Coordinates of C-alpha atoms and ligand atoms in Angstrom, one line a residue:
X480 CA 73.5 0.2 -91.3
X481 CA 77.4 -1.0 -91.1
X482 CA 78.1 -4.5 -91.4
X483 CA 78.3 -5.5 -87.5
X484 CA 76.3 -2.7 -86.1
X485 CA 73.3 -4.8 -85.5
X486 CA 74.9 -7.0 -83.1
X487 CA 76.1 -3.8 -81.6
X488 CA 72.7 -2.7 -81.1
X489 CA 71.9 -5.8 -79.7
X490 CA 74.9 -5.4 -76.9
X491 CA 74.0 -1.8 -76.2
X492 CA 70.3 -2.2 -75.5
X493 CA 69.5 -1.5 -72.1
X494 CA 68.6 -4.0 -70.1
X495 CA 66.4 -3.9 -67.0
X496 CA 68.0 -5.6 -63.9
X497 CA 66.1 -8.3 -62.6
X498 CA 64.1 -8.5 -59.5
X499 CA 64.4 -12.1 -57.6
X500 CA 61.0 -12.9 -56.8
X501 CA 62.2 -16.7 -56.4
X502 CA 65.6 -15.6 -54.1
X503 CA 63.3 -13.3 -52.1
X504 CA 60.6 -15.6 -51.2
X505 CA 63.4 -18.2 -50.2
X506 CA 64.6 -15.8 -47.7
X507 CA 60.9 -15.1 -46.3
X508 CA 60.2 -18.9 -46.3
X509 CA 63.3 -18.9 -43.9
X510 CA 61.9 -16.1 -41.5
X511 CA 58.6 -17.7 -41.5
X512 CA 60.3 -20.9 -40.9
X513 CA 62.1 -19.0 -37.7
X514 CA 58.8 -17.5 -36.3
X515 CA 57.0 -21.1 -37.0
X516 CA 60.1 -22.6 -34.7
X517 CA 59.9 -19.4 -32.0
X518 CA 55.9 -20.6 -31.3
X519 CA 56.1 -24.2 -31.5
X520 CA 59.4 -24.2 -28.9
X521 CA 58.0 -21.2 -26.8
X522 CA 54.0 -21.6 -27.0
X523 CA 53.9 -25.4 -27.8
X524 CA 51.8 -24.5 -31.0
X525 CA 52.1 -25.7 -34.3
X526 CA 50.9 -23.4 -36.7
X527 CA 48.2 -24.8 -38.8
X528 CA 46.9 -24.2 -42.2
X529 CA 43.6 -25.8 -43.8
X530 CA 44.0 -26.1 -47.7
X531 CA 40.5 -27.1 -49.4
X532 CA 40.5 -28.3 -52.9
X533 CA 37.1 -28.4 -54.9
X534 CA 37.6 -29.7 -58.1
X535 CA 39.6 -30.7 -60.7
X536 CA 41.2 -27.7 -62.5
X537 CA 45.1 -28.5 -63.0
X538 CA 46.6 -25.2 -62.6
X539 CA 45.3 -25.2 -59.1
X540 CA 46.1 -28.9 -58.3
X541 CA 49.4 -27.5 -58.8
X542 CA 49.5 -24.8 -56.6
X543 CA 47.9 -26.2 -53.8
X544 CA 50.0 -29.4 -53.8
X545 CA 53.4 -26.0 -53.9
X546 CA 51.5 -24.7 -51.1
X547 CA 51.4 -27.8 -48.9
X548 CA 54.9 -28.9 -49.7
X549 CA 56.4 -24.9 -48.9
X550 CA 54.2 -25.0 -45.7
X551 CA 56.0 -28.3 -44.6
X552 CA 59.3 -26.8 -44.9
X553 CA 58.7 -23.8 -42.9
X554 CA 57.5 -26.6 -40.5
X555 CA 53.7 -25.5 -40.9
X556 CA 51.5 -28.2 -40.7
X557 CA 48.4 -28.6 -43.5
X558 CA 45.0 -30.3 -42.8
X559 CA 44.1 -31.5 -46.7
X560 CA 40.8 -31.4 -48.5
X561 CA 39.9 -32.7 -51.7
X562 CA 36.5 -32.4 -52.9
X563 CA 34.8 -33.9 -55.7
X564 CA 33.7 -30.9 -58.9
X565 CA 30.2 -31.6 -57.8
X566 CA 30.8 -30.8 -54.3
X567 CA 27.3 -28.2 -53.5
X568 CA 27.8 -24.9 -51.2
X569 CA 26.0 -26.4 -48.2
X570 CA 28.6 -29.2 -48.3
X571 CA 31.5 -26.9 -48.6
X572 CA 30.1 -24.8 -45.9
X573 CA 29.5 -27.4 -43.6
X574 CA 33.1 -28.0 -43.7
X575 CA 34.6 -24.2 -43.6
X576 CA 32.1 -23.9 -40.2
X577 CA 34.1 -27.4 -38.8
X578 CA 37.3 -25.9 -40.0
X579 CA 36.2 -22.5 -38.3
X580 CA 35.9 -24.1 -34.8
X581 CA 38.6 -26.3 -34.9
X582 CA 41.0 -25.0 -32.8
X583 CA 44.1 -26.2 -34.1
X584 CA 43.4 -24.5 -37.3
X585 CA 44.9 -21.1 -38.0
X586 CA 44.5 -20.2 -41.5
X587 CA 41.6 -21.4 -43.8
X588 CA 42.3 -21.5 -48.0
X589 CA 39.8 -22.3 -50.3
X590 CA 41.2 -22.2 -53.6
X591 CA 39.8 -20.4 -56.4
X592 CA 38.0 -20.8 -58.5
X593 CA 35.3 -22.9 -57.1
X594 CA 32.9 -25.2 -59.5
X595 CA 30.1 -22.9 -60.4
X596 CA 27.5 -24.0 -58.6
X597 CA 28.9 -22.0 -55.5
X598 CA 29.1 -19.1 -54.7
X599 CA 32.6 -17.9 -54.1
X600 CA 31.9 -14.8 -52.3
X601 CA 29.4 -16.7 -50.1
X602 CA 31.9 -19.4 -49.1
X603 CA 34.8 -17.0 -48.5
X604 CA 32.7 -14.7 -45.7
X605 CA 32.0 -17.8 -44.0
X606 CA 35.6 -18.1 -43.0
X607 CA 36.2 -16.4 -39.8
X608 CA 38.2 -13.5 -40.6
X609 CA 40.6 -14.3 -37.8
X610 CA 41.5 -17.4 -40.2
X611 CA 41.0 -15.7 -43.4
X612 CA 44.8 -16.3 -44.3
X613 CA 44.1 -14.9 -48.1
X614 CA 42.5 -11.9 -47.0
X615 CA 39.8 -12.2 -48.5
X616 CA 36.9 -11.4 -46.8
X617 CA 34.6 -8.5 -46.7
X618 CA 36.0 -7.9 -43.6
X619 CA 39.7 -7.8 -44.2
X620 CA 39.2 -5.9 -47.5
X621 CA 37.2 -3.1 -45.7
X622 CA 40.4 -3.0 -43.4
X623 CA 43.3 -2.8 -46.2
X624 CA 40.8 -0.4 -47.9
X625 CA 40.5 2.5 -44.7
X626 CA 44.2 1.5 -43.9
X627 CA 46.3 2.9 -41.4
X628 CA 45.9 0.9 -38.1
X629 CA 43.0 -1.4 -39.6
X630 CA 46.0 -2.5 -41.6
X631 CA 47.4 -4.2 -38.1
X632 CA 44.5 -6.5 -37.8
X633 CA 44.3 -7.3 -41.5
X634 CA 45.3 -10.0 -43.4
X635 CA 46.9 -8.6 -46.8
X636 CA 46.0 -10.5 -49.8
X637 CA 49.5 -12.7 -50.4
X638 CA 49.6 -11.6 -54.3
X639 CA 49.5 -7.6 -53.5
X640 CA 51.4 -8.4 -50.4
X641 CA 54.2 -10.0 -52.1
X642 CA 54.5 -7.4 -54.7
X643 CA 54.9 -4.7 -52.9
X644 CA 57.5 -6.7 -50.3
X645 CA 59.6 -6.6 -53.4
X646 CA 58.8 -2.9 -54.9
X647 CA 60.2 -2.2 -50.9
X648 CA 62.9 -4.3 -51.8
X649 CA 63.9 -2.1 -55.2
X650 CA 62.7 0.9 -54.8
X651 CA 64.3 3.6 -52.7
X652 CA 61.5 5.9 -51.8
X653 CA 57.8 4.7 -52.6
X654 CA 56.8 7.7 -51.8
X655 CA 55.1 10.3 -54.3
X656 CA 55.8 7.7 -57.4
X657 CA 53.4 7.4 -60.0
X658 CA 51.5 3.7 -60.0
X659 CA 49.9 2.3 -62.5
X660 CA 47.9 -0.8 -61.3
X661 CA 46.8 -2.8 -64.6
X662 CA 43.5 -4.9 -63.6
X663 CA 40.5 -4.4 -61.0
X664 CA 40.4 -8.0 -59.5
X665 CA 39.2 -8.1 -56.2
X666 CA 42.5 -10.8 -55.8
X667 CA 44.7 -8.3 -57.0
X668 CA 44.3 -5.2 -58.3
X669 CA 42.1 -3.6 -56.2
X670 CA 44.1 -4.7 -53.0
X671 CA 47.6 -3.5 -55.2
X672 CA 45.9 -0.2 -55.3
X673 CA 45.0 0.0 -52.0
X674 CA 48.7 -1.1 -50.4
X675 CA 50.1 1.9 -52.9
X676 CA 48.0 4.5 -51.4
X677 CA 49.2 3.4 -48.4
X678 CA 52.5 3.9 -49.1
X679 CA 52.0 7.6 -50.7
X680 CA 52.1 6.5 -54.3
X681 CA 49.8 8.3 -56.4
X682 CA 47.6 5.9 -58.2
X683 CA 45.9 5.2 -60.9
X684 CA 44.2 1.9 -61.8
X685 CA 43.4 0.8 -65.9
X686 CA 41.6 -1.9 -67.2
X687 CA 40.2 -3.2 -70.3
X688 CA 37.6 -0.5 -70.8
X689 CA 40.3 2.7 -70.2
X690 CA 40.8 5.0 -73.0
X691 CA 44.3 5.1 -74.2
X692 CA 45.5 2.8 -71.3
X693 CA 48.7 2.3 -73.4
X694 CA 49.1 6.1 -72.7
X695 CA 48.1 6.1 -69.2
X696 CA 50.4 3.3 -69.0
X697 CA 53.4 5.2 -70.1
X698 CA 53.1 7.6 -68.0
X699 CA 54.0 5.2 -64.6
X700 CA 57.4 5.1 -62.5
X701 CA 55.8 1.8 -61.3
X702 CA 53.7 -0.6 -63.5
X703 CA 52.0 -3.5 -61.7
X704 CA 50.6 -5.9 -64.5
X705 CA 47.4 -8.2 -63.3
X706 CA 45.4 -8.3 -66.7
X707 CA 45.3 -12.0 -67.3
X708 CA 46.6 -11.4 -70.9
X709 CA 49.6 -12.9 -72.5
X710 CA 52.5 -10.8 -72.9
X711 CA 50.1 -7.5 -73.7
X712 CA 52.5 -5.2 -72.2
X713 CA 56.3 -4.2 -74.3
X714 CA 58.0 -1.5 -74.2
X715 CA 55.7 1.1 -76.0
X716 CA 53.7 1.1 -73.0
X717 CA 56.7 2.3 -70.5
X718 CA 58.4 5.2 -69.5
X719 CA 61.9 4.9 -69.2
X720 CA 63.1 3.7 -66.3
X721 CA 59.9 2.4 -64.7
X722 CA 59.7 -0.6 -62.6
X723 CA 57.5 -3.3 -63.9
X724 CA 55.8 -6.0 -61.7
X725 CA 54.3 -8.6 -63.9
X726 CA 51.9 -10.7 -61.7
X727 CA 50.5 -12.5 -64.6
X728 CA 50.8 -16.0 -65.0
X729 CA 49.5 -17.2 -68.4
X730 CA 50.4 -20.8 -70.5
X731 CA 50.6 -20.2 -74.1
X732 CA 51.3 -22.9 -77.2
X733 CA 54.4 -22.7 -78.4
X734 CA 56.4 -24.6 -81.5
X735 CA 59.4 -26.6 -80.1
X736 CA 62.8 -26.6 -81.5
X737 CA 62.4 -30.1 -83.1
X738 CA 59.0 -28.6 -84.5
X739 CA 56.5 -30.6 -81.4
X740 CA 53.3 -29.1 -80.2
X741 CA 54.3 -27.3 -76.5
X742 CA 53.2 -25.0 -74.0
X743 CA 54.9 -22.3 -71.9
X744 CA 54.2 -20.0 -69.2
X745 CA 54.7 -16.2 -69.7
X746 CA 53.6 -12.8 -67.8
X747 CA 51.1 -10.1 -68.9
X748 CA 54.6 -8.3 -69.7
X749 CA 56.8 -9.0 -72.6
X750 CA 59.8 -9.5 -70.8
X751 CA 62.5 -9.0 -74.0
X752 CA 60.8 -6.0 -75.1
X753 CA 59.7 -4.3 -71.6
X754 CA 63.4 -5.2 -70.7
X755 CA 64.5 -2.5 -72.8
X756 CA 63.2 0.4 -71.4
X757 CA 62.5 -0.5 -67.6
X758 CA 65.3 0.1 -64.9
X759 CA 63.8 -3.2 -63.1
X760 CA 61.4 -6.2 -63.9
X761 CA 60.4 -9.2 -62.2
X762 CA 60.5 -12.5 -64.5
X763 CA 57.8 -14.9 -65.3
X764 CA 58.2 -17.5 -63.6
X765 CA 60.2 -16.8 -60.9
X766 CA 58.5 -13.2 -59.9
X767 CA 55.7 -12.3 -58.2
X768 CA 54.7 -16.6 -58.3
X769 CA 56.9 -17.6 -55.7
X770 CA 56.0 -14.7 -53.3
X771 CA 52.6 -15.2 -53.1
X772 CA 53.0 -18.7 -51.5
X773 CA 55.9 -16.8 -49.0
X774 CA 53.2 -14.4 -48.2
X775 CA 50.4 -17.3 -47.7
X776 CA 52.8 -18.9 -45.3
X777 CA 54.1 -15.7 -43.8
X778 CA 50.0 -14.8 -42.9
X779 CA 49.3 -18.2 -41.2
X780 CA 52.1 -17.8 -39.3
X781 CA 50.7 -14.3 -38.2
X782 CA 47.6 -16.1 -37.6
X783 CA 49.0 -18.6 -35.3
X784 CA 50.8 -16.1 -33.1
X785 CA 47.5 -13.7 -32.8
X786 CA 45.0 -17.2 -31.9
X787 CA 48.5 -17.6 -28.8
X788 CA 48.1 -13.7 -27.8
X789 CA 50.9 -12.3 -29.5
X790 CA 51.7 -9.5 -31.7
X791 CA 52.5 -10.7 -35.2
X792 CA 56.0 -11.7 -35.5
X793 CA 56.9 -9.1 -38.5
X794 CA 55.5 -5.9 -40.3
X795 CA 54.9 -4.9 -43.3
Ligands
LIG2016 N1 43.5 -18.5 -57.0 C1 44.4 -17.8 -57.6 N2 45.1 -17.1 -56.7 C2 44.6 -17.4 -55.5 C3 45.0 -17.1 -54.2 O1 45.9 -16.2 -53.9 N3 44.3 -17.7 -53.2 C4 43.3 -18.6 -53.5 N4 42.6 -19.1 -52.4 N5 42.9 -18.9 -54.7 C5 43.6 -18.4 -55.7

């Protein structure tokens, strides 16, 4: 190697162009905000979003208090509830059956995980699935999963929903590409398979019991990344020129500059290595993160306008 040609290297990798999950979710905080203005001014109704807290855990302390303070700025009001780590089901339910026939409630979140004396899947079929914002329920997942016009009823789970609002954004033609969903969570990527089919990708879904998943993997015009593990994807597991969402959000330890004990948080995808051979990646943070509260927002809003009669304010 010639003295310089490293750095060379270095300036002629390719690197993928980012996708704006934090710009894009500004802009559909602002069309929320407009349908939010069109009801209250036209319908005299506020929409209305319950957020239920059980618990103590910190990550999601943080993103219910994000959730409360975009909903307030897309002038959506929030009814709060905090419940203690010891909180028992009948308790919880008790309150999800109030919040259920309270009237000036539109969209019901109970954030997960819940202490594990209850049972999650128990608490989230109590929530009307009129108000089942998160989408859910057995309900709503029965609709995304025969699709079609049950999708018109539905509420879309906001992570899935979000990604593919920006794979629409990016990519021309969804239409016949190759999709490789990484994970099986009934949050994410069950629903991300189901909103590919939909729009005509073919589909395939890994996890951590596939056989030579990094093969699989490389195989995908479109990776969606929802394993849970730290920076697991690089650039061995891509085709050239794939799109990458990385839904994961994962805090690792990291060694400061001046040598302290830190943490950061990073993706499923290792964004410097996957970088080089995708056309397009979203960034962690500043991805898929963002657009799941947009997408929360966006389906109360949704809510609101089918409790006043109306058709929902904007499509998929
Ligand atoms: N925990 C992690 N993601 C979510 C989400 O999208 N909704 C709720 N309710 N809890 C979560």
């Amino acid at each position: 190697m010639s003295i310089g040609q490293e750095d060379n290297d270095k300036e002629n990798k390719i690197m993928a162009d980012l996708i704006d999950g934090k710009a894009f979710a500004a802009k559909i905080r602002a069309e929320v905000k407009e349908d939010s203005d069109k009801l209250i001014s036209q319908k005299q109704v506020d929409p209305c979003l319950a957020v239920v807290l059980v618990g103590e855990n910190p990550a999601s302390k943080v993103y219910v208090g994000q959730k409360t303070k975009m909903a307030a700025e897309c002038n959506i009001k929030t009814k709060d509830f905090k419940l203690e780590a010891s909180t028992d089901q009948e308790t919880l339910l008790k309150l999800i059956d109030e919040l259920n026939n309270d009237s000036s409630v539109h969209g019901i979140l109970v954030q997960l995980p819940l202490p594990k004396q209850i049972d999650e899947r128990k608490v989230i079929d109590a929530i009307v699935v009129e108000k089942d914002v998160d989408g859910f329920h057995a309900i709503n997942a029965g609709r995304l999963s025969i699709g079609g016009d049950m999708l018109k009823k539905a509420f879309i789970p906001c992570t899935p929903l979000g990604s593919l609002l920006l794979l629409k954004d990016h990519v021309e033609d969804l239409k016949g590409k190759s999709a490789v969903v990484i994970g099986r969570s009934n949050i994410v990527g069950k629903p991300m398979s189901q909103l590919l089919i939909e729009e005509s990708c073919t589909v395939t879904v890994v996890h951590s019991k596939t056989k030579d998943i990094e093969k699989v993997c490389s195989q995908a015009d479109i990776i969606v990344a929802a394993i849970g593990r730290a920076e697991m994807i690089d650039s061995k597991w891509l085709k050239d020129g794939a799109v990458v969402i990385d839904v994961g959000i994962n805090r690792i330890s990291i060694t400061k500059e001046d040598g302290s004990e830190g943490s950061k948080i990073v993706g499923d995808v290792d964004f410097e290595s996957a970088s080089e051979k995708a056309s397009k990646i979203t960034p962690v943070p500043g991805g898929v993160g963002p657009m799941t509260i947009a997408c929360l927002l966006r389906n109360t809003v949704t809510s609101a306008y089918r409790h006043a009669g109306l058709d929902d304010p904007r499509s998929i």
